[in-house]
mmCIF file of C-alpha atoms in Angstrom:
data_model
loop_
_atom_site.group_PDB
_atom_site.id
_atom_site.type_symbol
_atom_site.label_atom_id
_atom_site.label_comp_id
_atom_site.label_asym_id
_atom_site.label_seq_id
_atom_site.Cartn_x
_atom_site.Cartn_y
_atom_site.Cartn_z
ATOM 1 C CA UNK A 1 -0.003 0.023 -0.053
ATOM 2 C CA UNK A 2 1.058 3.563 -0.584
ATOM 3 C CA UNK A 3 2.445 4.585 2.831
ATOM 4 C CA UNK A 4 1.275 8.138 2.602
ATOM 5 C CA UNK A 5 -1.575 8.590 0.188
ATOM 6 C CA UNK A 6 -2.489 12.040 -1.076
ATOM 7 C CA UNK A 7 -5.509 13.687 0.503
ATOM 8 C CA UNK A 8 -7.473 13.476 -2.823
ATOM 9 C CA UNK A 9 -6.815 9.627 -3.015
ATOM 10 C CA UNK A 10 -7.816 9.210 0.617
ATOM 11 C CA UNK A 11 -10.966 11.082 -0.106
ATOM 12 C CA UNK A 12 -11.823 9.100 -3.235
ATOM 13 C CA UNK A 13 -11.160 5.861 -1.231
ATOM 14 C CA UNK A 14 -13.465 7.041 1.527
ATOM 15 C CA UNK A 15 -16.083 8.201 -1.071
ATOM 16 C CA UNK A 16 -15.989 4.713 -2.596
ATOM 17 C CA UNK A 17 -16.822 2.994 0.729
ATOM 18 C CA UNK A 18 -19.390 5.670 1.538
ATOM 19 C CA UNK A 19 -21.090 5.313 -1.854
ATOM 20 C CA UNK A 20 -21.359 1.562 -1.234
ATOM 21 C CA UNK A 21 -22.899 2.098 2.121
ATOM 22 C CA UNK A 22 -25.344 4.640 0.537
ATOM 23 C CA UNK A 23 -26.219 2.069 -2.132
ATOM 24 C CA UNK A 24 -27.020 -0.475 0.633
ATOM 25 C CA UNK A 25 -29.270 2.131 2.330
ATOM 26 C CA UNK A 26 -31.110 2.707 -0.911
ATOM 27 C CA UNK A 27 -31.717 -1.014 -1.381
ATOM 28 C CA UNK A 28 -32.806 -1.484 2.340
ATOM 29 C CA UNK A 29 -35.375 1.360 2.102
ATOM 30 C CA UNK A 30 -36.833 -0.075 -0.977
ATOM 31 C CA UNK A 31 -37.043 -3.605 0.530
ATOM 32 C CA UNK A 32 -38.874 -2.165 3.570
ATOM 33 C CA UNK A 33 -41.673 -0.893 1.321
ATOM 34 C CA UNK A 34 -41.708 2.449 3.340
ATOM 35 C CA UNK A 35 -40.274 4.921 0.866
ATOM 36 C CA UNK A 36 -41.492 8.081 2.652
ATOM 37 C CA UNK A 37 -42.006 9.999 -0.557
ATOM 38 C CA UNK A 38 -42.472 13.780 -0.450
ATOM 39 C CA UNK A 39 -42.730 16.233 -3.362
ATOM 40 C CA UNK A 40 -40.114 18.951 -3.382
ATOM 41 C CA UNK A 41 -41.277 21.236 -6.298
ATOM 42 C CA UNK A 42 -43.720 18.878 -8.040
ATOM 43 C CA UNK A 43 -44.568 15.333 -9.048
ATOM 44 C CA UNK A 44 -41.315 15.066 -11.093
ATOM 45 C CA UNK A 45 -39.123 16.306 -8.280
ATOM 46 C CA UNK A 46 -39.356 13.797 -5.413
ATOM 47 C CA UNK A 47 -37.475 13.011 -2.240
ATOM 48 C CA UNK A 48 -37.641 9.679 -0.388
ATOM 49 C CA UNK A 49 -36.357 8.375 2.952
ATOM 50 C CA UNK A 50 -33.522 6.750 0.856
ATOM 51 C CA UNK A 51 -32.427 10.182 -0.341
ATOM 52 C CA UNK A 52 -32.465 11.497 3.151
ATOM 53 C CA UNK A 53 -30.618 8.666 4.890
ATOM 54 C CA UNK A 54 -28.104 8.182 2.015
ATOM 55 C CA UNK A 55 -27.116 11.907 2.136
ATOM 56 C CA UNK A 56 -26.907 11.877 5.876
ATOM 57 C CA UNK A 57 -24.523 8.922 5.608
ATOM 58 C CA UNK A 58 -22.422 10.384 2.910
ATOM 59 C CA UNK A 59 -22.022 13.838 4.284
ATOM 60 C CA UNK A 60 -21.576 12.796 7.966
ATOM 61 C CA UNK A 61 -19.074 10.115 7.154
ATOM 62 C CA UNK A 62 -16.953 12.265 4.865
ATOM 63 C CA UNK A 63 -17.153 15.235 7.187
ATOM 64 C CA UNK A 64 -15.797 13.188 10.140
ATOM 65 C CA UNK A 65 -12.703 12.056 8.256
ATOM 66 C CA UNK A 66 -12.160 15.270 6.141
ATOM 67 C CA UNK A 67 -13.474 18.168 8.416
ATOM 68 C CA UNK A 68 -12.073 20.930 6.203
ATOM 69 C CA UNK A 69 -13.707 19.908 2.857
ATOM 70 C CA UNK A 70 -16.852 21.660 1.600
ATOM 71 C CA UNK A 71 -19.666 19.258 0.913
ATOM 72 C CA UNK A 72 -22.760 20.295 -1.151
ATOM 73 C CA UNK A 73 -25.657 17.865 -1.061
ATOM 74 C CA UNK A 74 -28.824 17.904 -3.134
ATOM 75 C CA UNK A 75 -31.207 17.557 -0.227
ATOM 76 C CA UNK A 76 -31.904 20.397 2.123
ATOM 77 C CA UNK A 77 -31.855 18.591 5.407
ATOM 78 C CA UNK A 78 -31.998 19.800 9.064
ATOM 79 C CA UNK A 79 -28.773 19.546 10.848
ATOM 80 C CA UNK A 80 -28.913 16.656 13.280
ATOM 81 C CA UNK A 81 -26.598 14.048 14.752
ATOM 82 C CA UNK A 82 -26.576 11.143 12.251
ATOM 83 C CA UNK A 83 -27.460 7.616 13.455
ATOM 84 C CA UNK A 84 -24.506 5.485 14.271
ATOM 85 C CA UNK A 85 -25.575 2.799 11.756
ATOM 86 C CA UNK A 86 -25.315 5.454 8.948
ATOM 87 C CA UNK A 87 -21.711 6.127 9.501
ATOM 88 C CA UNK A 88 -19.039 4.556 7.212
ATOM 89 C CA UNK A 89 -15.430 4.278 8.456
ATOM 90 C CA UNK A 90 -13.883 2.266 5.654
ATOM 91 C CA UNK A 91 -11.689 3.151 2.724
ATOM 92 C CA UNK A 92 -11.203 1.158 -0.610
ATOM 93 C CA UNK A 93 -7.622 -0.122 -0.318
ATOM 94 C CA UNK A 94 -7.195 -0.680 -4.070
ATOM 95 C CA UNK A 95 -7.630 3.243 -4.515
ATOM 96 C CA UNK A 96 -5.098 3.930 -1.726
ATOM 97 C CA UNK A 97 -2.551 1.721 -3.644
ATOM 98 C CA UNK A 98 -2.807 3.861 -6.870
ATOM 99 C CA UNK A 99 -0.435 6.683 -7.503
ATOM 100 C CA UNK A 100 -1.937 10.088 -7.323
ATOM 101 C CA UNK A 101 -1.468 12.283 -10.477
ATOM 102 C CA UNK A 102 1.290 14.721 -9.755
ATOM 103 C CA UNK A 103 -0.862 17.832 -10.212
ATOM 104 C CA UNK A 104 -3.114 16.675 -7.245
ATOM 105 C CA UNK A 105 -0.545 15.325 -4.909
ATOM 106 C CA UNK A 106 -0.271 18.358 -2.630
ATOM 107 C CA UNK A 107 -3.916 19.350 -2.620
ATOM 108 C CA UNK A 108 -5.308 20.339 0.818
ATOM 109 C CA UNK A 109 -8.648 19.370 2.234
ATOM 110 C CA UNK A 110 -9.900 22.957 2.247
ATOM 111 C CA UNK A 111 -9.228 23.221 -1.476
ATOM 112 C CA UNK A 112 -11.663 20.421 -2.409
ATOM 113 C CA UNK A 113 -15.402 20.665 -2.849
ATOM 114 C CA UNK A 114 -17.532 17.500 -2.797
ATOM 115 C CA UNK A 115 -20.882 17.464 -4.689
ATOM 116 C CA UNK A 116 -23.309 14.769 -3.521
ATOM 117 C CA UNK A 117 -26.428 13.388 -5.168
ATOM 118 C CA UNK A 118 -27.484 10.671 -2.639
ATOM 119 C CA UNK A 119 -30.024 9.111 -5.101
ATOM 120 C CA UNK A 120 -29.990 10.209 -8.750
ATOM 121 C CA UNK A 121 -33.124 9.013 -10.535
ATOM 122 C CA UNK A 122 -35.554 9.275 -7.546
ATOM 123 C CA UNK A 123 -38.618 9.337 -9.715
ATOM 124 C CA UNK A 124 -37.553 6.124 -11.415
ATOM 125 C CA UNK A 125 -36.694 4.636 -7.923
ATOM 126 C CA UNK A 126 -40.284 5.167 -6.871
ATOM 127 C CA UNK A 127 -41.541 3.586 -10.194
ATOM 128 C CA UNK A 128 -39.412 0.480 -9.999
ATOM 129 C CA UNK A 129 -37.097 1.474 -12.864
ATOM 130 C CA UNK A 130 -34.140 0.507 -10.664
ATOM 131 C CA UNK A 131 -31.407 0.335 -13.342
ATOM 132 C CA UNK A 132 -31.761 4.104 -13.706
ATOM 133 C CA UNK A 133 -30.641 4.778 -10.065
ATOM 134 C CA UNK A 134 -27.234 5.857 -8.975
ATOM 135 C CA UNK A 135 -25.393 7.429 -6.025
ATOM 136 C CA UNK A 136 -23.058 10.240 -7.086
ATOM 137 C CA UNK A 137 -20.132 11.750 -5.296
ATOM 138 C CA UNK A 138 -18.030 14.139 -7.194
ATOM 139 C CA UNK A 139 -14.834 16.029 -6.203
ATOM 140 C CA UNK A 140 -13.702 19.374 -7.550
ATOM 141 C CA UNK A 141 -10.576 21.457 -7.308
ATOM 142 C CA UNK A 142 -10.273 24.985 -8.585
ATOM 143 C CA UNK A 143 -13.744 24.762 -10.103
ATOM 144 C CA UNK A 144 -12.873 21.696 -12.159
ATOM 145 C CA UNK A 145 -14.329 18.183 -11.619
ATOM 146 C CA UNK A 146 -11.245 16.094 -10.925
ATOM 147 C CA UNK A 147 -12.562 12.824 -9.444
ATOM 148 C CA UNK A 148 -15.854 10.916 -8.959
ATOM 149 C CA UNK A 149 -17.528 7.772 -7.551
ATOM 150 C CA UNK A 150 -20.810 6.329 -8.986
ATOM 151 C CA UNK A 151 -22.596 3.538 -7.240
ATOM 152 C CA UNK A 152 -25.347 1.553 -9.072
ATOM 153 C CA UNK A 153 -27.296 0.023 -6.100
ATOM 154 C CA UNK A 154 -29.428 -2.267 -8.400
ATOM 155 C CA UNK A 155 -26.921 -3.309 -11.028
ATOM 156 C CA UNK A 156 -27.759 -6.967 -11.963
ATOM 157 C CA UNK A 157 -31.175 -6.735 -10.187
ATOM 158 C CA UNK A 158 -32.884 -8.296 -13.222
ATOM 159 C CA UNK A 159 -30.270 -11.115 -13.617
ATOM 160 C CA UNK A 160 -31.177 -13.070 -10.428
ATOM 161 C CA UNK A 161 -29.576 -16.450 -9.792
ATOM 162 C CA UNK A 162 -27.216 -15.121 -7.067
ATOM 163 C CA UNK A 163 -25.531 -12.480 -9.144
ATOM 164 C CA UNK A 164 -23.850 -9.782 -7.166
ATOM 165 C CA UNK A 165 -26.256 -6.864 -6.697
ATOM 166 C CA UNK A 166 -24.767 -3.389 -7.227
ATOM 167 C CA UNK A 167 -21.496 -2.078 -8.490
ATOM 168 C CA UNK A 168 -19.278 0.936 -7.850
ATOM 169 C CA UNK A 169 -17.055 2.775 -10.372
ATOM 170 C CA UNK A 170 -14.560 5.605 -9.772
ATOM 171 C CA UNK A 171 -12.218 7.771 -11.737
ATOM 172 C CA UNK A 172 -9.538 10.469 -11.234
ATOM 173 C CA UNK A 173 -8.358 12.757 -14.048
ATOM 174 C CA UNK A 174 -4.877 11.640 -15.208
ATOM 175 C CA UNK A 175 -5.298 8.302 -13.711
ATOM 176 C CA UNK A 176 -8.259 6.738 -15.414
ATOM 177 C CA UNK A 177 -11.683 5.131 -14.575
ATOM 178 C CA UNK A 178 -12.074 1.877 -12.806
ATOM 179 C CA UNK A 179 -14.942 -0.521 -12.164
ATOM 180 C CA UNK A 180 -16.526 -0.189 -15.601
ATOM 181 C CA UNK A 181 -15.337 -1.360 -19.041
ATOM 182 C CA UNK A 182 -15.282 1.177 -21.904
ATOM 183 C CA UNK A 183 -17.093 -0.047 -24.991
ATOM 184 C CA UNK A 184 -17.893 1.493 -28.366
ATOM 185 C CA UNK A 185 -21.210 2.063 -30.011
ATOM 186 C CA UNK A 186 -21.689 -0.461 -32.805
ATOM 187 C CA UNK A 187 -20.685 0.788 -36.227
ATOM 188 C CA UNK A 188 -21.326 4.447 -37.000
ATOM 189 C CA UNK A 189 -24.688 4.610 -35.323
ATOM 190 C CA UNK A 190 -25.684 7.812 -33.528
ATOM 191 C CA UNK A 191 -27.625 6.881 -30.423
ATOM 192 C CA UNK A 192 -28.876 9.702 -28.327
ATOM 193 C CA UNK A 193 -29.837 9.244 -24.681
ATOM 194 C CA UNK A 194 -32.060 11.919 -23.102
ATOM 195 C CA UNK A 195 -34.639 12.679 -20.405
ATOM 196 C CA UNK A 196 -37.707 10.494 -19.887
ATOM 197 C CA UNK A 197 -39.599 12.887 -17.554
ATOM 198 C CA UNK A 198 -38.433 16.416 -18.237
ATOM 199 C CA UNK A 199 -38.894 16.804 -21.909
ATOM 200 C CA UNK A 200 -40.223 19.812 -23.856
ATOM 201 C CA UNK A 201 -40.092 21.175 -27.414
ATOM 202 C CA UNK A 202 -36.575 22.659 -27.007
ATOM 203 C CA UNK A 203 -35.296 19.283 -25.703
ATOM 204 C CA UNK A 204 -36.971 17.446 -28.580
ATOM 205 C CA UNK A 205 -35.858 19.877 -31.256
ATOM 206 C CA UNK A 206 -32.210 19.505 -30.145
ATOM 207 C CA UNK A 207 -32.400 15.770 -30.046
ATOM 208 C CA UNK A 208 -33.881 15.668 -33.659
ATOM 209 C CA UNK A 209 -31.157 18.054 -34.787
ATOM 210 C CA UNK A 210 -28.521 15.403 -34.007
ATOM 211 C CA UNK A 211 -30.121 13.145 -36.611
ATOM 212 C CA UNK A 212 -30.001 10.105 -34.408
ATOM 213 C CA UNK A 213 -30.542 6.566 -35.572
ATOM 214 C CA UNK A 214 -32.061 5.841 -32.226
ATOM 215 C CA UNK A 215 -33.291 7.820 -29.140
ATOM 216 C CA UNK A 216 -33.267 6.265 -25.637
ATOM 217 C CA UNK A 217 -35.331 8.017 -22.946
ATOM 218 C CA UNK A 218 -34.237 7.074 -19.404
ATOM 219 C CA UNK A 219 -33.910 8.675 -16.011
ATOM 220 C CA UNK A 220 -30.788 9.739 -14.038
ATOM 221 C CA UNK A 221 -27.734 11.631 -15.146
ATOM 222 C CA UNK A 222 -25.437 8.958 -13.742
ATOM 223 C CA UNK A 223 -27.277 6.260 -15.741
ATOM 224 C CA UNK A 224 -26.890 8.194 -18.959
ATOM 225 C CA UNK A 225 -23.171 8.748 -18.518
ATOM 226 C CA UNK A 226 -22.827 5.026 -17.850
ATOM 227 C CA UNK A 227 -24.623 4.379 -21.140
ATOM 228 C CA UNK A 228 -21.981 6.439 -22.916
ATOM 229 C CA UNK A 229 -19.046 4.617 -21.371
ATOM 230 C CA UNK A 230 -20.548 1.231 -22.020
ATOM 231 C CA UNK A 231 -21.315 1.984 -25.741
ATOM 232 C CA UNK A 232 -25.191 2.008 -25.370
ATOM 233 C CA UNK A 233 -25.393 5.600 -26.508
ATOM 234 C CA UNK A 234 -23.266 8.088 -28.462
ATOM 235 C CA UNK A 235 -24.419 11.327 -26.860
ATOM 236 C CA UNK A 236 -26.417 12.473 -23.875
ATOM 237 C CA UNK A 237 -28.480 15.432 -24.959
ATOM 238 C CA UNK A 238 -30.542 17.550 -22.524
ATOM 239 C CA UNK A 239 -31.233 21.058 -23.810
ATOM 240 C CA UNK A 240 -32.891 22.317 -20.731
ATOM 241 C CA UNK A 241 -32.205 23.643 -17.314
ATOM 242 C CA UNK A 242 -32.853 21.052 -14.705
ATOM 243 C CA UNK A 243 -29.582 19.180 -14.091
ATOM 244 C CA UNK A 244 -27.648 20.440 -11.143
ATOM 245 C CA UNK A 245 -23.979 20.422 -10.314
ATOM 246 C CA UNK A 246 -24.336 17.342 -8.053
ATOM 247 C CA UNK A 247 -25.752 15.477 -11.037
ATOM 248 C CA UNK A 248 -22.685 16.309 -13.274
ATOM 249 C CA UNK A 249 -19.573 16.684 -11.061
ATOM 250 C CA UNK A 250 -19.042 12.951 -10.476
ATOM 251 C CA UNK A 251 -20.263 11.960 -13.881
ATOM 252 C CA UNK A 252 -18.106 14.551 -15.685
ATOM 253 C CA UNK A 253 -14.916 13.510 -13.822
ATOM 254 C CA UNK A 254 -15.418 9.805 -14.666
ATOM 255 C CA UNK A 255 -16.376 10.562 -18.298
ATOM 256 C CA UNK A 256 -13.334 12.815 -18.657
ATOM 257 C CA UNK A 257 -11.079 10.251 -17.110
ATOM 258 C CA UNK A 258 -11.742 7.895 -20.056
ATOM 259 C CA UNK A 259 -11.407 10.602 -22.649
ATOM 260 C CA UNK A 260 -15.005 11.748 -22.946
ATOM 261 C CA UNK A 261 -16.433 15.273 -22.631
ATOM 262 C CA UNK A 262 -19.257 16.976 -20.797
ATOM 263 C CA UNK A 263 -20.257 20.602 -21.372
ATOM 264 C CA UNK A 264 -23.281 22.809 -21.638
ATOM 265 C CA UNK A 265 -25.102 22.965 -24.961
ATOM 266 C CA UNK A 266 -22.781 25.847 -26.141
ATOM 267 C CA UNK A 267 -19.754 23.615 -25.639
ATOM 268 C CA UNK A 268 -18.593 25.538 -22.500
ATOM 269 C CA UNK A 269 -17.317 23.711 -19.410
ATOM 270 C CA UNK A 270 -19.131 24.011 -16.183
ATOM 271 C CA UNK A 271 -17.439 25.099 -12.982
ATOM 272 C CA UNK A 272 -17.804 23.431 -9.652
ATOM 273 C CA UNK A 273 -16.536 26.003 -7.170
ATOM 274 C CA UNK A 274 -18.271 26.101 -3.825
ATOM 275 C CA UNK A 275 -20.064 29.394 -4.592
ATOM 276 C CA UNK A 276 -21.473 28.687 -8.061
ATOM 277 C CA UNK A 277 -25.135 28.460 -8.642
ATOM 278 C CA UNK A 278 -26.349 24.830 -8.493
ATOM 279 C CA UNK A 279 -28.436 24.771 -11.657
ATOM 280 C CA UNK A 280 -26.839 23.825 -15.072
ATOM 281 C CA UNK A 281 -28.757 26.550 -16.809
ATOM 282 C CA UNK A 282 -27.467 25.930 -20.254
ATOM 283 C CA UNK A 283 -28.214 22.286 -20.393
ATOM 284 C CA UNK A 284 -25.934 19.235 -20.646
ATOM 285 C CA UNK A 285 -24.260 17.666 -23.647
ATOM 286 C CA UNK A 286 -21.976 14.651 -23.046
ATOM 287 C CA UNK A 287 -20.184 12.293 -25.271
ATOM 288 C CA UNK A 288 -17.445 9.661 -25.314
ATOM 289 C CA UNK A 289 -16.189 10.735 -28.741
ATOM 290 C CA UNK A 290 -16.773 13.462 -31.473
ATOM 291 C CA UNK A 291 -18.012 15.999 -28.983
ATOM 292 C CA UNK A 292 -17.629 18.970 -31.366
ATOM 293 C CA UNK A 293 -19.803 17.246 -33.964
ATOM 294 C CA UNK A 294 -22.772 17.363 -31.522
ATOM 295 C CA UNK A 295 -22.067 20.943 -30.395
ATOM 296 C CA UNK A 296 -22.072 22.105 -34.049
ATOM 297 C CA UNK A 297 -25.474 20.529 -34.512
ATOM 298 C CA UNK A 298 -27.178 22.413 -31.676
ATOM 299 C CA UNK A 299 -29.769 24.657 -33.374
ATOM 300 C CA UNK A 300 -29.549 28.396 -32.941
ATOM 301 C CA UNK A 301 -32.994 28.380 -31.491
ATOM 302 C CA UNK A 302 -31.825 26.146 -28.753
ATOM 303 C CA UNK A 303 -28.733 28.169 -28.094
ATOM 304 C CA UNK A 304 -30.877 31.309 -27.817
ATOM 305 C CA UNK A 305 -33.234 29.528 -25.400
ATOM 306 C CA UNK A 306 -30.508 28.449 -23.066
ATOM 307 C CA UNK A 307 -28.543 31.232 -21.391
ATOM 308 C CA UNK A 308 -24.889 30.574 -20.675
ATOM 309 C CA UNK A 309 -23.736 30.727 -17.088
#
């Protein structure tokens, strides 16, 4: 083992263990049948007991071991002492054994911002579309997403037969992405993945402008980025406000670590400083390859409708 791992590698190693604990919480709440659903801003913006418990687990566990980091979570929760059974003390040893990229070796806790979506795809979670669900923990430095962890709590849930349930993937810029295999979309097919529950004319017009051979409509930003990496889609196109920084910090870092790209619909990078606004107002465009091709096909009407940050 690396005898003195860099702060950022220790944080990723903790985030990995914490994401796995959060995934277990998400499964346990579903199995209990008591989801505790509340509407935040409407029927398409839900919060469940799993969101609340998972965020408490993630934020309290990371804060205990890294008291100087800034943590920004999706759920607006009252400050209270977390239950002991929600705390995660572990770290993923495999991550601690990796060499930290030189540009991040000397980073301090107080320079890092952690963006947390404790349950990405909540609406799908309540509807039983469990493969759409992820836990997202992203780490930024200097406004840039540099590392991320994604847990899929219900990976393999349709397989049965004793298959391992759930998986966790992680990535650091300059080091790579682990826990997921990069695959290519078959042939020259353009397959666009987009929202299933937040569509409108601007979103549809932009998808159509890409001239896709196929359109996939699914929930969850984490789920869509996984589709890109595993060759199930060529581009994630969401020409609308709605996605937040906690949806895209972890996913951007993991996608960028395998050579992909995530920007707004104008082709501009998002920033993840602690003081930025949470909404990704200019939409999200993500690809594994040929990003500029898709940027160039965004209609002027869509560009005009989406203000740049």
